[in-house]
XYZ file of C-alpha atoms in Angstrom:
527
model
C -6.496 35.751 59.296
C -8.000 39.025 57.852
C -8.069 38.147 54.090
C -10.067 34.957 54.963
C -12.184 35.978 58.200
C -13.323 39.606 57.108
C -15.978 39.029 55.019
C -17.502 35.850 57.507
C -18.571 39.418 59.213
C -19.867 40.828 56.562
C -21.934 37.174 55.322
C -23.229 36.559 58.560
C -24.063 40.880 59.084
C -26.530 39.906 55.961
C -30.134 41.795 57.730
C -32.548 39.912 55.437
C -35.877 39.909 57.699
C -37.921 37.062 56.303
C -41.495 37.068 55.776
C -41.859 33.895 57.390
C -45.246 34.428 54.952
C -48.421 31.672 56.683
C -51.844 30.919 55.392
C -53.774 30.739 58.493
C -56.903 28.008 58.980
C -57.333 28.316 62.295
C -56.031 30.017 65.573
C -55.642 27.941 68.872
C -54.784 28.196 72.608
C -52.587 25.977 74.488
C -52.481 26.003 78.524
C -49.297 26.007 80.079
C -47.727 26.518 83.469
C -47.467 30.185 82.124
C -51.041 30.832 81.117
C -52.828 30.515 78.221
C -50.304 30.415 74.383
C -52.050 31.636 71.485
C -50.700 30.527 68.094
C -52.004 30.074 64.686
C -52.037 26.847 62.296
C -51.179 26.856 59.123
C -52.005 25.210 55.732
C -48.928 22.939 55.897
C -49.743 21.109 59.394
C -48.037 22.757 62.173
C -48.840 25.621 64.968
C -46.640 28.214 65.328
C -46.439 30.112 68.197
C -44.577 32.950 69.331
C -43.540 34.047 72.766
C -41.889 36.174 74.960
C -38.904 33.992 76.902
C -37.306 36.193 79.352
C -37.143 40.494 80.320
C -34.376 42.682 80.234
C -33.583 46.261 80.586
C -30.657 47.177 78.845
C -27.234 45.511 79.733
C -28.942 44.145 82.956
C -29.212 40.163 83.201
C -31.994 38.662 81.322
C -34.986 37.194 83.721
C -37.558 34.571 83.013
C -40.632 35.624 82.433
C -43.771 34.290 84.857
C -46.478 35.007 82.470
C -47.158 33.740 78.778
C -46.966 36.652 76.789
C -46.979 37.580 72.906
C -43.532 39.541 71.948
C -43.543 43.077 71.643
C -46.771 43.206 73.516
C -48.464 42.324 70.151
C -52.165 41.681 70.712
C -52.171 39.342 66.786
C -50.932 35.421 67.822
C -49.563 35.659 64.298
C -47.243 38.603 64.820
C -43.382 37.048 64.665
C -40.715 38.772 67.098
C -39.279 41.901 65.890
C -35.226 41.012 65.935
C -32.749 42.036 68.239
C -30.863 45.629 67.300
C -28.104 44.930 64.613
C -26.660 46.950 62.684
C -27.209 46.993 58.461
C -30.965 46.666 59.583
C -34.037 49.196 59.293
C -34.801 50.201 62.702
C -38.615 49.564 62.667
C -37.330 45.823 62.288
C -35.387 45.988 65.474
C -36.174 46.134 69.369
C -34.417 45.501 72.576
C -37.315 44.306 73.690
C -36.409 40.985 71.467
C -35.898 38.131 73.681
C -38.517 36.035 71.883
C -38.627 32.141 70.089
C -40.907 30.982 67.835
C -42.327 27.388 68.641
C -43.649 25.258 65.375
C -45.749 22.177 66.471
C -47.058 19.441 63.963
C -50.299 18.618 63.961
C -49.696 15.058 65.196
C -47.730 16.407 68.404
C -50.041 16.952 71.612
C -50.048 16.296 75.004
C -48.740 12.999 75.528
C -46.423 12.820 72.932
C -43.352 13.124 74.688
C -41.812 14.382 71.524
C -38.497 15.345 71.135
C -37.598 19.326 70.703
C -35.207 20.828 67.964
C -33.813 24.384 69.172
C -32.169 25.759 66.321
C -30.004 28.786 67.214
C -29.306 30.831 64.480
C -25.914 32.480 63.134
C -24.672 35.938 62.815
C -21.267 36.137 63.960
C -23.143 36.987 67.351
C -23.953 40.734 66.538
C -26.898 39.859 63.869
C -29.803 37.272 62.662
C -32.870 36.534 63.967
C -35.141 33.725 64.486
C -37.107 35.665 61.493
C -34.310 35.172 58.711
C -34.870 33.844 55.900
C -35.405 29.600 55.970
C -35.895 29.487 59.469
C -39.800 28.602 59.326
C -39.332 24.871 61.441
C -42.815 23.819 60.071
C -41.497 21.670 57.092
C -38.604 20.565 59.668
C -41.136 19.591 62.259
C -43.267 17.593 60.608
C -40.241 15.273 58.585
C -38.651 14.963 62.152
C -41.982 14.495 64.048
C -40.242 16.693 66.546
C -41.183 20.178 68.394
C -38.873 22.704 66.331
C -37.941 26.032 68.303
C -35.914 29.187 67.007
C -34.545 31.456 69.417
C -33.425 35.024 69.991
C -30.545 36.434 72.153
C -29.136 39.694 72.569
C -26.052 40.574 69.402
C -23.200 42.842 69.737
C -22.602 45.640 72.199
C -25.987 44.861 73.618
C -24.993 41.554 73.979
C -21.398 41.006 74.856
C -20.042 44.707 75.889
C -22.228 45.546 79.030
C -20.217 48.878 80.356
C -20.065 47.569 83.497
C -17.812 44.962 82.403
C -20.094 41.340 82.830
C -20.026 39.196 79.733
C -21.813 36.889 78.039
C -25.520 38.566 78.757
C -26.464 36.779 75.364
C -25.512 33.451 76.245
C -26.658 33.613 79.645
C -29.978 34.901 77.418
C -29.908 31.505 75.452
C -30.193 29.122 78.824
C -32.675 31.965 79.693
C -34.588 30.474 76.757
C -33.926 26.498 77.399
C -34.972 27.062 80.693
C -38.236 28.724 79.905
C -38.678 25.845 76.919
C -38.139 23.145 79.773
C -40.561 24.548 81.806
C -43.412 24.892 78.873
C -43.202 22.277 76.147
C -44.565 19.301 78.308
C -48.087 21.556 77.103
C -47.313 21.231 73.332
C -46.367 17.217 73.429
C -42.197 17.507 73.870
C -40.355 15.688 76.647
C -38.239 18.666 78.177
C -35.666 15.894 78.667
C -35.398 15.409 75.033
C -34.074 18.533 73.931
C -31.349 18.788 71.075
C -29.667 22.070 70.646
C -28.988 22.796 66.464
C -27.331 25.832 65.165
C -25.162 27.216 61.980
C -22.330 29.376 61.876
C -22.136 31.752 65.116
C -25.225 29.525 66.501
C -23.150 26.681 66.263
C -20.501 28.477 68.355
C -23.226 29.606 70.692
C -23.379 25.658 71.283
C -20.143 25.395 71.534
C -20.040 27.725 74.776
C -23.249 26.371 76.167
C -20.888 23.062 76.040
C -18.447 24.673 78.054
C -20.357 26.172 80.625
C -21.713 23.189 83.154
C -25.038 25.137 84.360
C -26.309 24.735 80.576
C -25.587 21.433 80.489
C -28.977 19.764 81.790
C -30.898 21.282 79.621
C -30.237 19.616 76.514
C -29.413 16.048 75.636
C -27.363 16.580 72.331
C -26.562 19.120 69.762
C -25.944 19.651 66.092
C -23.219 22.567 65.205
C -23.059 23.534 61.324
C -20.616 25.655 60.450
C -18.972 26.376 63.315
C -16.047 28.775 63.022
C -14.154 26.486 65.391
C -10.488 28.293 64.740
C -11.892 31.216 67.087
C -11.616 30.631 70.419
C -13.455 31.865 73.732
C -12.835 35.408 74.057
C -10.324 35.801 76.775
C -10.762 38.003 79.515
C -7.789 40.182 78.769
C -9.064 40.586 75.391
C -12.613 41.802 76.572
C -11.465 43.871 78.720
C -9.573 46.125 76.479
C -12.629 45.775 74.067
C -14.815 46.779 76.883
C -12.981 49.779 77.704
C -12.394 51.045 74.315
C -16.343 50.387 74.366
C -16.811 52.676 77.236
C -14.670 55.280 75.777
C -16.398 55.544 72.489
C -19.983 56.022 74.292
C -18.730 58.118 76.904
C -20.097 56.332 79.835
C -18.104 55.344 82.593
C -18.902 51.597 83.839
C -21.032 52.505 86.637
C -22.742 55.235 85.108
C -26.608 53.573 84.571
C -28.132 56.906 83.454
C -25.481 57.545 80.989
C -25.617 53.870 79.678
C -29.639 54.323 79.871
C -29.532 57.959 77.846
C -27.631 56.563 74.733
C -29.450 56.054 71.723
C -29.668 52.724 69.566
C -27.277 54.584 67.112
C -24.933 55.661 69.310
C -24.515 51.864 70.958
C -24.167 50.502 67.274
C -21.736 53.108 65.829
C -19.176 52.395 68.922
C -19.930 48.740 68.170
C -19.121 48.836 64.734
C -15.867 51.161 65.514
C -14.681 48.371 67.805
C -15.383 45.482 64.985
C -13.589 47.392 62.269
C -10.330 48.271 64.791
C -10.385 45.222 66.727
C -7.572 43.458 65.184
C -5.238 46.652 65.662
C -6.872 46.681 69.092
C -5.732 42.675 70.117
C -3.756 40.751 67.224
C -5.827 37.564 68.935
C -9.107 39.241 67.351
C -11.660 36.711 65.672
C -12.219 39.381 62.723
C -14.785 37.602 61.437
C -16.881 37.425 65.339
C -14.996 39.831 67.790
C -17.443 39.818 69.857
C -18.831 36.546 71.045
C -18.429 34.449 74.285
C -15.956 34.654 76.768
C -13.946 32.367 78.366
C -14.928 33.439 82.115
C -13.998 30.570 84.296
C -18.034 30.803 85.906
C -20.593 30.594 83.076
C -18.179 29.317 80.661
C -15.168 26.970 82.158
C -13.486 24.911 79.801
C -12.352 25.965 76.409
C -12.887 23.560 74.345
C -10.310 23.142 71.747
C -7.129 22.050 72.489
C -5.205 24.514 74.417
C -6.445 22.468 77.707
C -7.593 18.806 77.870
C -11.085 18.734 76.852
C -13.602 17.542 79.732
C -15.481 14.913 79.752
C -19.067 15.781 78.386
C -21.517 12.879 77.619
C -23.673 14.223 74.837
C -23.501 12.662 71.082
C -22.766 15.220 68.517
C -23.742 15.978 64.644
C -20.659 18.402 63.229
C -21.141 19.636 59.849
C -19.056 22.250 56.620
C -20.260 22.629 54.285
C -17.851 22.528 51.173
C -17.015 26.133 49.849
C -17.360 27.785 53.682
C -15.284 31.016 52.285
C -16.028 31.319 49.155
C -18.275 34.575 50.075
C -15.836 35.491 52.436
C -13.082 35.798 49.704
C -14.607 36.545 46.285
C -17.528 38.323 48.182
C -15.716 40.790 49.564
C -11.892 40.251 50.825
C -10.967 39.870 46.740
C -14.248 40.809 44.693
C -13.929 41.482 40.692
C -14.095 39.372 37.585
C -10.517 39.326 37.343
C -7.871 37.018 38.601
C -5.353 37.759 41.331
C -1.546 36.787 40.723
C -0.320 33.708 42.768
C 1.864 36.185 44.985
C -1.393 37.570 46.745
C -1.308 34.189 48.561
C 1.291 34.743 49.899
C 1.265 38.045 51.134
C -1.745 37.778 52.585
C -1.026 34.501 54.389
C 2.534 36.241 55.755
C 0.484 39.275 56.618
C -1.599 37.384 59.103
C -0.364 34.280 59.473
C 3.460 34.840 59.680
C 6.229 34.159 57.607
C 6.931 31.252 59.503
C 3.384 29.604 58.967
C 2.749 30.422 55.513
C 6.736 29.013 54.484
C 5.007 25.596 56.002
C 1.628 26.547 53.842
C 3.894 27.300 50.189
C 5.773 23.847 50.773
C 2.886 21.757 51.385
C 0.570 19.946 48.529
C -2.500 21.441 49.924
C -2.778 24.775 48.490
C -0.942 24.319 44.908
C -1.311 27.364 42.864
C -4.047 27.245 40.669
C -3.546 26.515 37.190
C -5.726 29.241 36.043
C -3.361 31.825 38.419
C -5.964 33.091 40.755
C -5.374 33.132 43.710
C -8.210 33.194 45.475
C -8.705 29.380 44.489
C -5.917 28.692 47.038
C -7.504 31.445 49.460
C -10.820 29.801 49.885
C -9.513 26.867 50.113
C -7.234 27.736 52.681
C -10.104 29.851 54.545
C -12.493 26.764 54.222
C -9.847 24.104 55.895
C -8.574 26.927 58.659
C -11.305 28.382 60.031
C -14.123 25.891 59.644
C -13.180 22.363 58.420
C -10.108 21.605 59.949
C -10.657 23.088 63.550
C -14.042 21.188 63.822
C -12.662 18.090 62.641
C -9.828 18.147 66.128
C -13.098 19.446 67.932
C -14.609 15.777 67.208
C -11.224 14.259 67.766
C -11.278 15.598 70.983
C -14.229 14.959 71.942
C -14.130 11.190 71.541
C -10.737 10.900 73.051
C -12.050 12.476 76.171
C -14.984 10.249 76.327
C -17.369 12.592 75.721
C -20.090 10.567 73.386
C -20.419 9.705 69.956
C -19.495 12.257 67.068
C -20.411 12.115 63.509
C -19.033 14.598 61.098
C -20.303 15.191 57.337
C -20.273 17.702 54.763
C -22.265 19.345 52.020
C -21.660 18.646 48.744
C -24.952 20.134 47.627
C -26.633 23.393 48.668
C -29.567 25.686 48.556
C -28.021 29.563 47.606
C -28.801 31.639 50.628
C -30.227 34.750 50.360
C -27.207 37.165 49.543
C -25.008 34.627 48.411
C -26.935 34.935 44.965
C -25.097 38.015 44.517
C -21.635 36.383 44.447
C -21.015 34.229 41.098
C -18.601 31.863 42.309
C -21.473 30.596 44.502
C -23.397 30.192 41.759
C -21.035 27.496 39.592
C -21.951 24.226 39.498
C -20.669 21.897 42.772
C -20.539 25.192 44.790
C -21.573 25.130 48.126
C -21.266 28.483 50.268
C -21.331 29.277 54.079
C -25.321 28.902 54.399
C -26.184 27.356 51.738
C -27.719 24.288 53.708
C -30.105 26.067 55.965
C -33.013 25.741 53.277
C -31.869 22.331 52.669
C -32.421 21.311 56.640
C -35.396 23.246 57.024
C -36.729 22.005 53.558
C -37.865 25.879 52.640
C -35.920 25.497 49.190
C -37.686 27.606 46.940
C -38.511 24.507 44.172
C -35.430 22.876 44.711
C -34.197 20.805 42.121
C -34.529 16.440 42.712
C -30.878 16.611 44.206
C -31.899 19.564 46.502
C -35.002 17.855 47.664
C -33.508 13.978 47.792
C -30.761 15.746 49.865
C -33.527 17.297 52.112
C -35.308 14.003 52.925
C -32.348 12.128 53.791
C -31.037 14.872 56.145
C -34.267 15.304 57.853
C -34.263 11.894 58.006
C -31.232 11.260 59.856
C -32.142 14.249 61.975
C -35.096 12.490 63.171
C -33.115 9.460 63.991
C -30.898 11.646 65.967
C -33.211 13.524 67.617
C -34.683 9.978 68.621
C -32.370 7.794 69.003
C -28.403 9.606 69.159
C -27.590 7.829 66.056
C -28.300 9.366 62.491
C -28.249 6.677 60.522
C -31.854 5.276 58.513
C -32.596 1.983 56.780
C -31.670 2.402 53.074
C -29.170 5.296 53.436
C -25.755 4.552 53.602
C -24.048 3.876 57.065
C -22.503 7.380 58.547
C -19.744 5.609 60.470
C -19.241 7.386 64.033
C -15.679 9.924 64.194
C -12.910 8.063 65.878
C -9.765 10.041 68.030
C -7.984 8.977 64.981
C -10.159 9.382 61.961
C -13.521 11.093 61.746
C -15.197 9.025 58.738
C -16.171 12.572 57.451
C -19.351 11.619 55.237
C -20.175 13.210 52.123
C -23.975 14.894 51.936
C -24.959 14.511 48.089
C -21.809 12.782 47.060
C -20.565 8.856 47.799
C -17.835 7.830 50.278
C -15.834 10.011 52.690
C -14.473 13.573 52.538
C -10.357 13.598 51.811
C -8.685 14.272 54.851
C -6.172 16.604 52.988
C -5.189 19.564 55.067
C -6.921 18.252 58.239
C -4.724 15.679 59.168
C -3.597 16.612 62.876
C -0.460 16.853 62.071
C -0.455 19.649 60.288
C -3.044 22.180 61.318
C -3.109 22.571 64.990
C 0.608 21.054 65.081
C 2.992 22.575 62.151
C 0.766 25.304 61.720
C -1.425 25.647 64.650
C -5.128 27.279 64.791
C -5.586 31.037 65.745
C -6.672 29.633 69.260
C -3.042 27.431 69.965
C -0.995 30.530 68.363
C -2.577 33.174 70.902
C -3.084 30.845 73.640
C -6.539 31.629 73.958
C-alpha cells in the first residue's frame, strides 16, 4: 500500500549520525581469544568498546575477522564505527569498510559473570541506520538490565542485498557474521555466549525475523525482542529479486560477472541506481514492500521458512517479546504521503485504499466499523489508522498467533502508549499531540537516553528495562509489583498496554478479518 508504506522509507532513510557524546575516566584493555580490546569507561559505569566483526570487499561474502581490531583502522579506543554507505548521508560519515558493533559493559560485569548479552539490531528499512544513531548508546540499558548490550552494523541497500552477481542476503549473512564473532569473544567481558537475546526495531526487527527463518542462525541466540516489525512485508521472493537485480545491473552497467566493472563504480553511482530501483520498484513488481524493497530474501538455503502464514510456520523453540507502538504511521502519512495543515476529504480514503489495495479489499474496509470517517473529515485519521493495523499491528499480532500454535515458545505482545519523539519525528506535529506515539518513538525510552524525560517517560523506562532484564534472565518479562503481562495464546494475544492499564482492543486484528477477508500484502502476492 503506497499511501501508507512510502514514507516508512523515508522515516527509517532519516541519516541522523549521533554523537554518542562520553566523558572518559579511564581507558582499559580486555584479552580475548582475538587479542588484546581496547575500550574506554565512562562517567556513567560502563566500557564501551568498539570493534571490527568481520572483512569484506565489496559484494563478496563477509569473513570473520582473526584479529581484534579498532574499526576503520582507528588508532583512538574511543573512535565509534563510521556507518555503512546510505544514501541522505554526508559521505565522510560513511564507509564500506563498516562492519563494526559497539560493545557497552557495566562496571559490575567481568569475567565470571556469565551475564546475559542484548544485541540490538537497529532499523532502517535495511538500506540505512547505524549502530551510531541517535539513542543507541546501551550504557544506561546495560546497567538497568545488568546485561552485556551490543549494537551492530550490516551492509544496507545495493551493497547489501543487490550483489551483481545475483547472491542475496550478504547483510544478513553479515549479521550471523557478527553473532558468531560475539560468541566467540564475550566469555572475556563476563557474558555467557549461550545467553544471547537478539533485540531490534523496525527493519532490525525484520532482520530477526529472517535470522528466525534461516536454521544456521539459530544457535546463536536464545530469544529475541522485535519492535516494530513491518510484519505485512514478506521475504523477498526470488522472482522478485531477480528482476530487481537485473534492473540493478542495467542501471550500473556491469554485467554480473564483471568484478572490475562492479569494483570501478563509485559510491554515487551504486546509490543513485539504488535509489532508482526504490522509487520504481512498485511499477517494477506490484508485490514491492515500498516502504523496504530491498531486504531479505526468501532463498530456500540461508533463509527457509517464511514465516507468516502463507506456509505452516515451523517449529522454533525460542520465547519472544513483540512490540507497536501506537501511532506506527503517523509519520508515514502526515509526514510525507499527505503533509499540510489542512484536512483531506473522506473520499481520499478511498481512493487511495482502491488504488493499492483493490476495489475488492477496500469495499470490505468502507463496510467495516474499523475505519469510520472521522468526524473532523480528514482523512488521514482513517489512513494512519489503517497503516498502523496493516502493516505493523495486525500482521505481528498472527506472527505471535502462529508462533504459539506451532509450538514454538512463549510470546508476549505489548504496545506503547507513551513515547520519547525521535529525532525527525519532531518535525511532524501530529507526533507532537498529546497520547501520540510515532514509529520510533520508544527507542529512547528502552535505552533510557530520553533527553529529561518527563515522570511518565522515565516510570515507563524503569519498568521496561525492568522486564527486559527479567527476560533476558529468565524468558519471562514479568517483575514483582508490575502488573502480570499474560503470555499470547493461538487465540488471543493479551496485547498489554505500556503506560496505560489493561489490554490493547483487538479491533481490526481479529483473524478474521485481516489475513482472511482482507488478507496481508504477503497472502495477496503469495510471497
Amino acid at each position: 500500500m503506497v499511501v501508507v508504506s512510502s514514507l516508512f522509507l523515508a522515516l527509517c532513510s532519516l541519516s541522523l549520525l549521533a554523537a554518542h557524546p562520553l566523558v572518559v575516566r579511564d581507558a582499559v584493555s580486555v584479552s580475548t581469544p582475538l587479542g588484546t580490546a581496547q575500550g574506554v569507561v565512562g562517567v556513567d559505569g560502563a566500557t564501551r568498546f568498539a570493534v571490527r566483526y568481520a572483512n569484506s570487499t565489496r559484494w563478496a561474502p563477509s569473513a570473520i575477522v582473526t584479529e581484534w581490531a579498532l574499526p576503520n583502522d582507528a588508532d583512538d579506543p574511543a573512535a565509534l564505527p563510521l556507518q555503512c554507505p546510505q544514501l541522505n548521508a554526508d559521505a565522510s560519515t560513511y564507509s564500506e569498510d563498516c562492519l563494526s558493533m559497539i560493545l557497552y559493559v557495566p562496571d559490575n560485569i567481568s569475567v565470571g559473570s556469565d551475564a546475559p548479552t542484548l544485541v540490538w539490531i537497529h532499523g532502517g528499512s535495511f538500506d540505512s541506520g547505524s549502530a551510531t544513531f541517535p539513542g543507541l548508546d546501551g550504557s544506561n540499558l546495560g546497567i538497568a538490565t545488568d546485561s552485556i548490550v551490543v549494537v551492530i552494523q550490516y551492509r544496507l541497500g545495493a551493497l547489501g542485498f543487490l550483489p551483481p552477481d545475483g547472491s542475496t542476503n550478504l547483510g544478513v549473512q553479515d549479521t550471523i557474521n557478527a553473532l558468531t564473532f560475539l560468541s566467540q569473544v564475550v566469555p572475556s567481558f563476563g557474558g555467557d555466549a549461550s545467553r544471547i537475546t537478539l533485540a531490534g526495531q523496525s527493519a532490525g526487527a525484520g532482520m530477526i525475523r529472517a535470522l528466525l527463518a534461516g536454521p544456521s542462525a539459530s544457535s546463536l541466540f536464545k530469544s529475541a525482542i522485535m519492535q516494530s516489525d513491518p510484519t505485512d512485508y514478506g521475504f523477498t521472493s526470488l522472482a522478485t529479486q531477480a528482476l530487481f537485480q537485473s534492473t540493478f545491473n542495467d542501471l550500473v552497467s556491469c554485467s554480473p560477472s564483471d568484478i572490475a566493472c562492479h569494483t570501478a563504480l563509485t559510491i554515487d553511482t551504486i546509490l543513485d541506481a539504488q535509489s532508482n530501483v526504490e522509487n520504481n520498484a512498485l511499477s517494477l513488481d506490484p508485490s514491492a514492500a515500498l516502504g523496504e524493497p530491498l531486504h531479505p530474501v526468501l532463498d530456500g538455503t540461508l533463509i527457509t521458512s517464511p514465516l507468516d502464514s502463507t506456509a505452516p510456520f515451523p517449529t522454533i523453540d525460542k520465547p519472544l517479546l513483540l512490540t507497536n507502538v501506537r501511532n506506527e504511521s503517523v509519520p508515514t502519512i502526515y509526514g510525507v504521503a499527505l503533509p499540510g495543515p489542512d484536512a483531506f476529504p473522506p473520499v481520499v480514503f478511498e481512493l487511495s485504499s482502491d488504488a493499492f489495495l483493490g476495489v475488492d479489499r477496500t469495499a470490505v474496509l468502507l463496510a467495516s466499523p474499523f475505519y469510520e470517517t472521522d468526524p473532523d473529515g480528514d482523512s488521514r485519521v482513517q489512513l494512519e489508522r489503517l497503516g498502523t493495523d496493516y502493516i505493523w499491528r495486525c500482521p505481528t499480532w498472527t506472527f505471535g498467533r502462529n508462533w504459539v500454535a506451532a509450538g514454538g515458545g512463549s510470546v508476549h505482545v505489548g504496545m506503547y502508549t507513551i513515547g520519547a519523539t525521535y529525532p525527525g519525528n519532531e518535525e511532524i506535529p501530529e507526533c507532537l499531540f498529546d497520547g501520540a506515539v510515532c514509529h520510533q518513538d520508544d527507542i529512547m525510552i528502552l535505552f533510557g537516553t530520553t533527553s529529561t524525560p518527563t515522570p511518565a517517560q522515565s516510570a515507563l523506562t524503569i519498568e521496561i528495562q525492568a522486564r527486559y532484564k527479567a527476560f533476558l534472565a529468565t524468558n519471562d518479562p514479568n517483575v514483582d509489583g508490575l502488573d502480570n503481562w499474560e503470555p499470547a495464546m493461538s487465540s488471543d494475544v493479551h496485547a498489554m498496554q505500556f503506560g496505560a492499564p489493561g489490554e490493547v482492543p483487538v479491533l481490526a486484528c481479529d483473524p478474521a478479518f485481516w489475513g482472511a477477508a482482507v488478507q496481508y500484502d504477503y497472502q495477496f502476492f503469495g510471497l
